Short mmCIF file of C-alpha atoms and ligand atoms in Angstrom, two decimals:
data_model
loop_
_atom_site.label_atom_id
_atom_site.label_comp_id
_atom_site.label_asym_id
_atom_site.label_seq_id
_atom_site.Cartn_x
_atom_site.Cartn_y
_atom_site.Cartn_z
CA UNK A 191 64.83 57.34 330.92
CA UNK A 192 63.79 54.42 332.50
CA UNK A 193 61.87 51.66 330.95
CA UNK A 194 58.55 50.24 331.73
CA UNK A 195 59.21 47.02 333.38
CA UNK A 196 55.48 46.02 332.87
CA UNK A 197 54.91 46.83 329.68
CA UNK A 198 51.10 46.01 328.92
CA UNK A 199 49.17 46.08 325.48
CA UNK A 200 46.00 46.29 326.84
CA UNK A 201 42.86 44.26 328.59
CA UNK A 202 42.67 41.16 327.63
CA UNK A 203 39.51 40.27 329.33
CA UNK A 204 37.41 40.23 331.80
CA UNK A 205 35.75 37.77 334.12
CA UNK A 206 33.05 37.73 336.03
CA UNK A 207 31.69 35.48 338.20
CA UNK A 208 28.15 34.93 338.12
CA UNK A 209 25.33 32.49 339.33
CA UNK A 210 24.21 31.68 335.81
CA UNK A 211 26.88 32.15 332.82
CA UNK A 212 24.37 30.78 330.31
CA UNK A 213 21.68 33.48 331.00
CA UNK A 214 24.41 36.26 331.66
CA UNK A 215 25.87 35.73 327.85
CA UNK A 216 22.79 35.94 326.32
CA UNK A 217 22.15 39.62 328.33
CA UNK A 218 25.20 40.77 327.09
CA UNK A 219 24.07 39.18 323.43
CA UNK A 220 20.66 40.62 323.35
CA UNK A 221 21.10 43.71 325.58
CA UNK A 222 24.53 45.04 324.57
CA UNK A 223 25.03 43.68 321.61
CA UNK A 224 27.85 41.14 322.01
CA UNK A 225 28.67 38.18 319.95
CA UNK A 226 29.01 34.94 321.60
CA UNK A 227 32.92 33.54 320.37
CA UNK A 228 34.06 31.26 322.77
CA UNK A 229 32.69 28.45 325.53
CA UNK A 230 34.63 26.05 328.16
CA UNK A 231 32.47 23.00 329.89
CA UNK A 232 31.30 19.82 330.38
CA UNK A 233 31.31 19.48 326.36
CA UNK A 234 34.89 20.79 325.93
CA UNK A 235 35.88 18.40 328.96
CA UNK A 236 35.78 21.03 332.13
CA UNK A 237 34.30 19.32 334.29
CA UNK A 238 33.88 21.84 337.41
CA UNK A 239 32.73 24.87 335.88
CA UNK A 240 31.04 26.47 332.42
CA UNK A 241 32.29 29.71 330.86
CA UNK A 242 31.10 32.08 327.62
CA UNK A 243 33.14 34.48 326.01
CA UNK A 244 31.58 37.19 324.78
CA UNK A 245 33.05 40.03 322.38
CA UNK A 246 32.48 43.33 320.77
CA UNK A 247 35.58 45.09 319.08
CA UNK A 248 38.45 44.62 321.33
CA UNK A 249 35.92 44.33 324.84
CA UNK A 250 36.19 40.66 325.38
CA UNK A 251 33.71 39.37 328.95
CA UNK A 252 33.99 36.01 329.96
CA UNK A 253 31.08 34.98 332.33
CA UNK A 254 31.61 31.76 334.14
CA UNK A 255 29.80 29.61 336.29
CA UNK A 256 30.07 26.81 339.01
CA UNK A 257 28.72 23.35 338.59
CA UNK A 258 29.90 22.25 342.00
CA UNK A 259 28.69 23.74 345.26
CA UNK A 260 31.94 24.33 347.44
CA UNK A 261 33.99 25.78 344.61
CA UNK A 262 36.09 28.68 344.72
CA UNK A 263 33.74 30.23 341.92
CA UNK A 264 30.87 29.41 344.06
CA UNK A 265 32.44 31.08 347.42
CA UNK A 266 32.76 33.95 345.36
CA UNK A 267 29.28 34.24 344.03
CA UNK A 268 27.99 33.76 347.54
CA UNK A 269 30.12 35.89 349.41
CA UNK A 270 30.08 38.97 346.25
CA UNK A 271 26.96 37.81 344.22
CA UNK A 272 27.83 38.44 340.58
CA UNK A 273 31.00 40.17 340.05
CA UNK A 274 34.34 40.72 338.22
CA UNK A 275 36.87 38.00 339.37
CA UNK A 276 39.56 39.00 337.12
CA UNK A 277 41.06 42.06 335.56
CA UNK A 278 43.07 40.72 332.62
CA UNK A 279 46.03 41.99 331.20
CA UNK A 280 47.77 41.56 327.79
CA UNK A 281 51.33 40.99 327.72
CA UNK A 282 54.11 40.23 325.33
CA UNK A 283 55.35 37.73 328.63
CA UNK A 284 53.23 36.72 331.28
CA UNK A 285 56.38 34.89 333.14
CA UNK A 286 58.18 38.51 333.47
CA UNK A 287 55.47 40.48 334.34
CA UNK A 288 54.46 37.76 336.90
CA UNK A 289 58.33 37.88 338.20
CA UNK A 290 59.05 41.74 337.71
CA UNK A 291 55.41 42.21 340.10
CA UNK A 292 56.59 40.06 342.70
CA UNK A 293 60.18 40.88 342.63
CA UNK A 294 58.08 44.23 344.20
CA UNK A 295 55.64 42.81 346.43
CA UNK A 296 52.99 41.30 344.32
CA UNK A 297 51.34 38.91 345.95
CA UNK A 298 51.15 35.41 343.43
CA UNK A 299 47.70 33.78 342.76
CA UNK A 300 48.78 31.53 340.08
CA UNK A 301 52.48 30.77 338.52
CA UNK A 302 52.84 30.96 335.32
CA UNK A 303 51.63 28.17 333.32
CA UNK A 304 51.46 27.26 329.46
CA UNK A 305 48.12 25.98 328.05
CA UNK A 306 48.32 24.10 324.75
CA UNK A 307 46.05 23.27 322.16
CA UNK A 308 46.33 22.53 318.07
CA UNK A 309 46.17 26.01 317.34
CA UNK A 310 49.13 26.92 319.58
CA UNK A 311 49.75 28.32 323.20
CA UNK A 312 49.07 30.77 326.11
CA UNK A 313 50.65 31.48 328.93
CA UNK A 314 49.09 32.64 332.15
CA UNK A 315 50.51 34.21 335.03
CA UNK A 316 48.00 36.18 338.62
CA UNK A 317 48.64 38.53 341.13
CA UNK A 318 46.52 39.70 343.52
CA UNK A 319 44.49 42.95 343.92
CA UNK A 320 41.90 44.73 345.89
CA UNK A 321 39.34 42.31 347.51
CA UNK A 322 38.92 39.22 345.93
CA UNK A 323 39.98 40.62 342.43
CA UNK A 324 43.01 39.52 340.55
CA UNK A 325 45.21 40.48 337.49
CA UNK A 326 45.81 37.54 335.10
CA UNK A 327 48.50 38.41 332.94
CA UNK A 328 47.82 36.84 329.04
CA UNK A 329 50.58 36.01 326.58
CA UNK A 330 48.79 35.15 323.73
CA UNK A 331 51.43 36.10 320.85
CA UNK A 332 51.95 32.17 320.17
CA UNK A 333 48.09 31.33 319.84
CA UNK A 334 45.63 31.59 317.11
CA UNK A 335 42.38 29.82 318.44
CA UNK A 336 39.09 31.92 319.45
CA UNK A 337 40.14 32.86 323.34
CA UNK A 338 41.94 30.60 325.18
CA UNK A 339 43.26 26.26 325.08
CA UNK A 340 40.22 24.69 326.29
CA UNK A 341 37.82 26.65 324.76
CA UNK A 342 36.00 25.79 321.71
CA UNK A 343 34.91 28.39 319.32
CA UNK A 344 30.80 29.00 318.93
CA UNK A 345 28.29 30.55 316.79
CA UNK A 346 26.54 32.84 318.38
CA UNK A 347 22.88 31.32 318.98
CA UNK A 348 21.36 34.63 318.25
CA UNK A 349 21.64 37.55 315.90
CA UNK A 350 23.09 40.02 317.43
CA UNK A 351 23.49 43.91 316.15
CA UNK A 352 26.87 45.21 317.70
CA UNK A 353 25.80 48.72 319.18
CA UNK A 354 29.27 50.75 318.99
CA UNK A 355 31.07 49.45 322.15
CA UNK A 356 34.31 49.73 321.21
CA UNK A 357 37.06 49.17 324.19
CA UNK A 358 37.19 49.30 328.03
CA UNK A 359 38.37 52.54 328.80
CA UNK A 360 38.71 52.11 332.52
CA UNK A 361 37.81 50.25 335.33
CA UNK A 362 37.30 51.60 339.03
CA UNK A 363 37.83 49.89 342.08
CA UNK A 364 36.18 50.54 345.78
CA UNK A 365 38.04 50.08 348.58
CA UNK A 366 37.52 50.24 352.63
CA UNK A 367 37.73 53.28 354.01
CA UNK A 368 41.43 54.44 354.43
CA UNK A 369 42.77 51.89 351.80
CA UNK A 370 42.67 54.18 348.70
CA UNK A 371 46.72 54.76 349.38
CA UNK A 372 47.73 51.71 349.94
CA UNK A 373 46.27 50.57 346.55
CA UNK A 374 47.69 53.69 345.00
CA UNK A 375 50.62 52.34 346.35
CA UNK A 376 50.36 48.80 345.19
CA UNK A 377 49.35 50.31 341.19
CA UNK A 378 52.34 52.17 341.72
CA UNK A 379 55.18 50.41 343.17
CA UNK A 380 54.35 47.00 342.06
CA UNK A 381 53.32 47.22 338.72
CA UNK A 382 54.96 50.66 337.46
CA UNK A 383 51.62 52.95 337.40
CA UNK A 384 51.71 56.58 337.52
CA UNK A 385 49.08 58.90 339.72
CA UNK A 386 47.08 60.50 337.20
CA UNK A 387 44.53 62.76 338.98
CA UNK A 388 42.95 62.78 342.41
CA UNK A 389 39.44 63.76 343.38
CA UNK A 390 39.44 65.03 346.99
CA UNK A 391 35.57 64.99 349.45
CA UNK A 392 35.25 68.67 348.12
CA UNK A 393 35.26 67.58 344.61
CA UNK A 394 32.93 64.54 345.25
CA UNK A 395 30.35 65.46 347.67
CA UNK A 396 26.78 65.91 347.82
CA UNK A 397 24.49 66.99 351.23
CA UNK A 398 24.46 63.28 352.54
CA UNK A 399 27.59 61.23 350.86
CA UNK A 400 31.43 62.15 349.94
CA UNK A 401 34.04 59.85 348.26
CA UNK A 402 37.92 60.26 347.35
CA UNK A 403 39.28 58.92 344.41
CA UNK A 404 42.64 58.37 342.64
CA UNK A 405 43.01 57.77 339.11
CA UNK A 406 46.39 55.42 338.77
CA UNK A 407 47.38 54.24 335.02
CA UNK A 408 49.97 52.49 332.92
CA UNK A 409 53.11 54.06 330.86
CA UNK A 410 51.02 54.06 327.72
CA UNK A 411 47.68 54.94 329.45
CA UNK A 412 45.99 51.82 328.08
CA UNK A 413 45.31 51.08 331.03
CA UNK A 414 43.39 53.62 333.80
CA UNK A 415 42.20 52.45 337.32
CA UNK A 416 40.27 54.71 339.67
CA UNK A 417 40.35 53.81 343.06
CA UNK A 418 37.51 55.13 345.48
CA UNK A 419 37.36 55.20 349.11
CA UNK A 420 33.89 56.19 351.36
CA UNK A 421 34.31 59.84 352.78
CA UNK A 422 32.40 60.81 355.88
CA UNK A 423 29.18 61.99 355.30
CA UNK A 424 25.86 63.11 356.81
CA UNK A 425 24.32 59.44 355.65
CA UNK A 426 26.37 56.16 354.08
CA UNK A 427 27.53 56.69 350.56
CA UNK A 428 27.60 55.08 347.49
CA UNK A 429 30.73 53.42 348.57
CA UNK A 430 29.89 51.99 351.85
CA UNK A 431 26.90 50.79 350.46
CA UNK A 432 28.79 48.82 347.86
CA UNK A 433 30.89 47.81 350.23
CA UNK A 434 28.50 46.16 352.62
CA UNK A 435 26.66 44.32 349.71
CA UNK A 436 30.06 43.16 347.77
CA UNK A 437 31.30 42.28 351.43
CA UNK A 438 34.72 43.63 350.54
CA UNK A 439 36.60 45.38 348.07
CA UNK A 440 35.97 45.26 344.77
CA UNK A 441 34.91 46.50 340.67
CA UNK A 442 32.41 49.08 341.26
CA UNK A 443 32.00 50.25 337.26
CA UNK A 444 33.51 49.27 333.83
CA UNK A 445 33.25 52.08 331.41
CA UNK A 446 32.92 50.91 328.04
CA UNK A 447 34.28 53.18 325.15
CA UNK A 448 31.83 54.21 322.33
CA UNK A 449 32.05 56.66 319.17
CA UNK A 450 28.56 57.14 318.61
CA UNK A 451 26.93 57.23 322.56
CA UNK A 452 23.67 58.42 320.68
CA UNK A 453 23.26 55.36 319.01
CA UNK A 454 25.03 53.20 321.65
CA UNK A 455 22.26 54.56 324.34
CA UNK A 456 19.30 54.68 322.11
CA UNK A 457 20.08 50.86 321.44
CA UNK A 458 20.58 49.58 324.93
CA UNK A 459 17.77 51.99 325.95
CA UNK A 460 15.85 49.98 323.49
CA UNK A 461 17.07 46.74 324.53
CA UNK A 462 15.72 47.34 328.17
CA UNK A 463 19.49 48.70 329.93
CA UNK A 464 18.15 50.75 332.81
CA UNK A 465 20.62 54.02 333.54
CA UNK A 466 20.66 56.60 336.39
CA UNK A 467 18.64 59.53 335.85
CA UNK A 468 19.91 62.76 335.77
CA UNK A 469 16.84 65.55 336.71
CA UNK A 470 16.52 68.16 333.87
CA UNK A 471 17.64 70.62 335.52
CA UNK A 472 20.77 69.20 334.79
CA UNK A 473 20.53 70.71 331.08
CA UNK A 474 19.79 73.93 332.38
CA UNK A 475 23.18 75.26 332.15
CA UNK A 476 25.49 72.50 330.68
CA UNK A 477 25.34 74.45 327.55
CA UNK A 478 27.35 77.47 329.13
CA UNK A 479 29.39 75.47 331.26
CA UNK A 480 30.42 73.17 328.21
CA UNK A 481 30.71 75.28 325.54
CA UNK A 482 30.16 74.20 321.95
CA UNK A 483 29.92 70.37 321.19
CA UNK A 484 28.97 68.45 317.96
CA UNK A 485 26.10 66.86 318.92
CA UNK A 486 22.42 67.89 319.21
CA UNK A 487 21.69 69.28 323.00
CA UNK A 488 18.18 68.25 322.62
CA UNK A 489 19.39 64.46 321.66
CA UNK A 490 21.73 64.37 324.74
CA UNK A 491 19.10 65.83 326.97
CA UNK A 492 16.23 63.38 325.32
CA UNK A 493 18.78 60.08 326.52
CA UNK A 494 20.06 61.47 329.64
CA UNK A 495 23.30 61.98 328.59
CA UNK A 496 25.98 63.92 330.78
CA UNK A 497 28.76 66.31 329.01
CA UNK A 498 31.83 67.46 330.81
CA UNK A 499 35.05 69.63 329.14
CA UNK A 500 38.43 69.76 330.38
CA UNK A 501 41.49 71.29 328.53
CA UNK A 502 41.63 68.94 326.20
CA UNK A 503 38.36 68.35 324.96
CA UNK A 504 34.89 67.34 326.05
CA UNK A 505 33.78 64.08 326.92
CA UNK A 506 29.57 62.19 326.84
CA UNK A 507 28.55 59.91 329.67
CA UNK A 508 25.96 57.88 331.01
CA UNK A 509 25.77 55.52 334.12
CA UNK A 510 23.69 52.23 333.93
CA UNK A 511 21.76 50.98 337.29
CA UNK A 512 23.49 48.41 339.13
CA UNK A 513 23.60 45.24 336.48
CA UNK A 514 22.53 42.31 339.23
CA UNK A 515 20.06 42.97 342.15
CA UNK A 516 23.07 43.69 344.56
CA UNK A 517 23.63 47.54 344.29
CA UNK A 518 27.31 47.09 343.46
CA UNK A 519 28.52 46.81 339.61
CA UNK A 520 27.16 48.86 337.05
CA UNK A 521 28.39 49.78 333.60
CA UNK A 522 29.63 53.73 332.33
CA UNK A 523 28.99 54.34 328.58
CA UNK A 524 31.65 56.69 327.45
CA UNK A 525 32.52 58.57 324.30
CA UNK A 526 35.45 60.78 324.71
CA UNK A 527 36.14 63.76 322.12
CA UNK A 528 39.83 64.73 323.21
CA UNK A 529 38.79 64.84 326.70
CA UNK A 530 41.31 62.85 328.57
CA UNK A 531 39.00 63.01 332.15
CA UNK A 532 36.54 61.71 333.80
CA UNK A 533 33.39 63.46 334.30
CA UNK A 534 34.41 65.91 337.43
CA UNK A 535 31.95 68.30 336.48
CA UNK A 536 28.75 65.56 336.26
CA UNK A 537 29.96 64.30 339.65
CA UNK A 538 27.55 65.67 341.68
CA UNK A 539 24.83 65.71 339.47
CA UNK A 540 25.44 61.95 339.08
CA UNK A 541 26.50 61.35 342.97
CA UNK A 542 22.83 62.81 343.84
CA UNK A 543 21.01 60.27 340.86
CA UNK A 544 22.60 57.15 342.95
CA UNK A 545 21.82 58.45 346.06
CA UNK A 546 18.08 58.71 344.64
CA UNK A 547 18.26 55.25 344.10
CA UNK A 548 19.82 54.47 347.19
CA UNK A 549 17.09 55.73 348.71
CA UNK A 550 14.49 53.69 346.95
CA UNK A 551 16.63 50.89 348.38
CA UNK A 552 16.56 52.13 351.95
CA UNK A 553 20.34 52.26 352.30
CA UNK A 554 20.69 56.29 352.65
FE1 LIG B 207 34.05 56.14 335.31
#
């Protein structure tokens, strides 16, 4: 047996970059239902930049902004628009998994370094990924403050209702056309993923757009990446079109882990959270292809809810629209009921709802 040389516990967090942090926290306050925890700027003496951490059970977003113009934040928010910078990771040690990564071909964003305030320490450690993205790597066992040094705790300036979202239960990544391997690659050789499924253009295609994918994921299958790569088609897909708005590699969707997607959807439904639509034709014969389920049909069908069964167990889903004007990250809502998949049998229902939308944006 050989042991996991990057042993991980978990996401940490992640952060996005974004033109406007302040306004972006209080979407995910008022919209999804997060609680503002944590903040980092002028007032807590960062000078360049402003950052909120927001938090529902263990999904933890920090949204940060620049207050200079030729930043590194601000390159990124130009070049991307708003996006996820980093992918964090939660370690027991952030100094081996940043050695045991490079020792096999990592490539280092930041060395490790120890932050320190009264209520104790952190260390950080980044690699790079796809695009612009990186892995931090988070040792927080030694720290006891809200998020990280340099960050003061808040009060959220708003009641907020929580809404169910419980954990990120995976996070997809597009890449260029004819990179999908070489990230499989990376997810597997440098930081000690397995292959977990792959989704070939017959699986994912629809009359006008096709896409691969490759699900990749840790020892303990805390963590799971999908990795997509454009497919020829008659017209552009999804993924190209992504890819020419993100202008490179990059997250493409989050999917957030609820137990209750009823009430998580009739919520952000409520709270003005746009999703894809599914036509109802859709419902026509997911009862027979799905079998029996706990919830009501009629409910599902009434929110636009997808259902999918594998060997294991079935599996609710619903995709928001794209969450900033660029078409390129949106949000899954995902409540899984022994189902260990992802959705194969909604693909091409879903696949023809974005290219419906695509369409509306003239990029078909
Ligand atoms: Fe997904």
């Amino acid at each position: 047996m050989t042991t996991d040389f990057l042993p991980l516990n978990g996401t940490d967090h992640i952060e996005f970059y974004v033109g406007n942090a302040k306004q972006a926290a209080l979407y995910y306050q008022h919209c999804y239902g997060f609680e503002l925890v944590a903040y980092a700027g002028p007032e807590t003496g960062v000078r360049d930049r402003a950052s909120y951490v927001v938090q529902q059970h263990k999904i933890r977003f920090v949204l940060t902004t620049s207050l200079t113009p030729d930043s590194e934040i601000n390159k990124h928010v130009q070049k991307h628009g708003d996006g996820v910078k980093v992918l964090a990771l939660w370690v027991d040690d952030a100094t081996k998994s940043f050695q045991e990564t490079l020792l096999r071909g990592a490539v280092a964003v930041h060395e490790p370094k120890t932050l320190k305030d009264e209520l104790g320490e952190v260390v950080l450690s980044s690699i790079k990924t796809y695009g612009d993205t990186i892995h931090t790597f988070v040792e927080r066992k030694n720290y006891k403050g809200a998020f990280l040094p340099g960050y003061k705790a808040v009060k959220n300036n708003l009641k907020v209702t929580p809404i169910g979202l419980k954990h990120v239960d995976h996070c997809v990544g597009n890449v260029e056309l004819g990179h999908m391997n070489k990230w499989v690659k990376f997810y597997e050789d440098v930081m000690g993923f397995k292959l977990l499924i792959t989704f070939d253009d017959k699986d994912i295609s629809t009359e006008y757009s096709a896409l691969m994918s490759k699900v990749v994921s840790n020892g303990n299958g805390y963590i799971k990446f999908p990795i997509n790569e454009p497919a020829s088609g008659k017209k552009k897909s999804q993924i190209e079109e992504y890819l020419d708005f993100y202008h490179s590699a990059g997250v493409q969707h989050i999917a957030i882990a609820t137990d209750d997607i009823i009430h998580t959807v009739s919520e952000l439904k409520k709270r003005g959270v746009e999703f894809l639509h599914v036509p109802e034709v859709y419902y026509d014969d997911v009862k027979e292809r799905v079998g029996h389920i706990n919830e009501d049909w009629k409910e599902l069908q009434k929110l636009n809810i997808l259902i999918d069964r594998d060997e294991e167990g079935y599996l609710l889903q619903i995709f928001s629209k794209p969450i900033q004007d660029r078409p390129t990250l949106f949000f899954e809502i995902i409540e899984r009921n022994g189902a260990k998949s992802f959705g194969k049998g909604n693909f091409k229902a879903l696949f023809e709802a974005i290219e419906h939308e695509q369409e509306l944006r003239g990029n078909l």
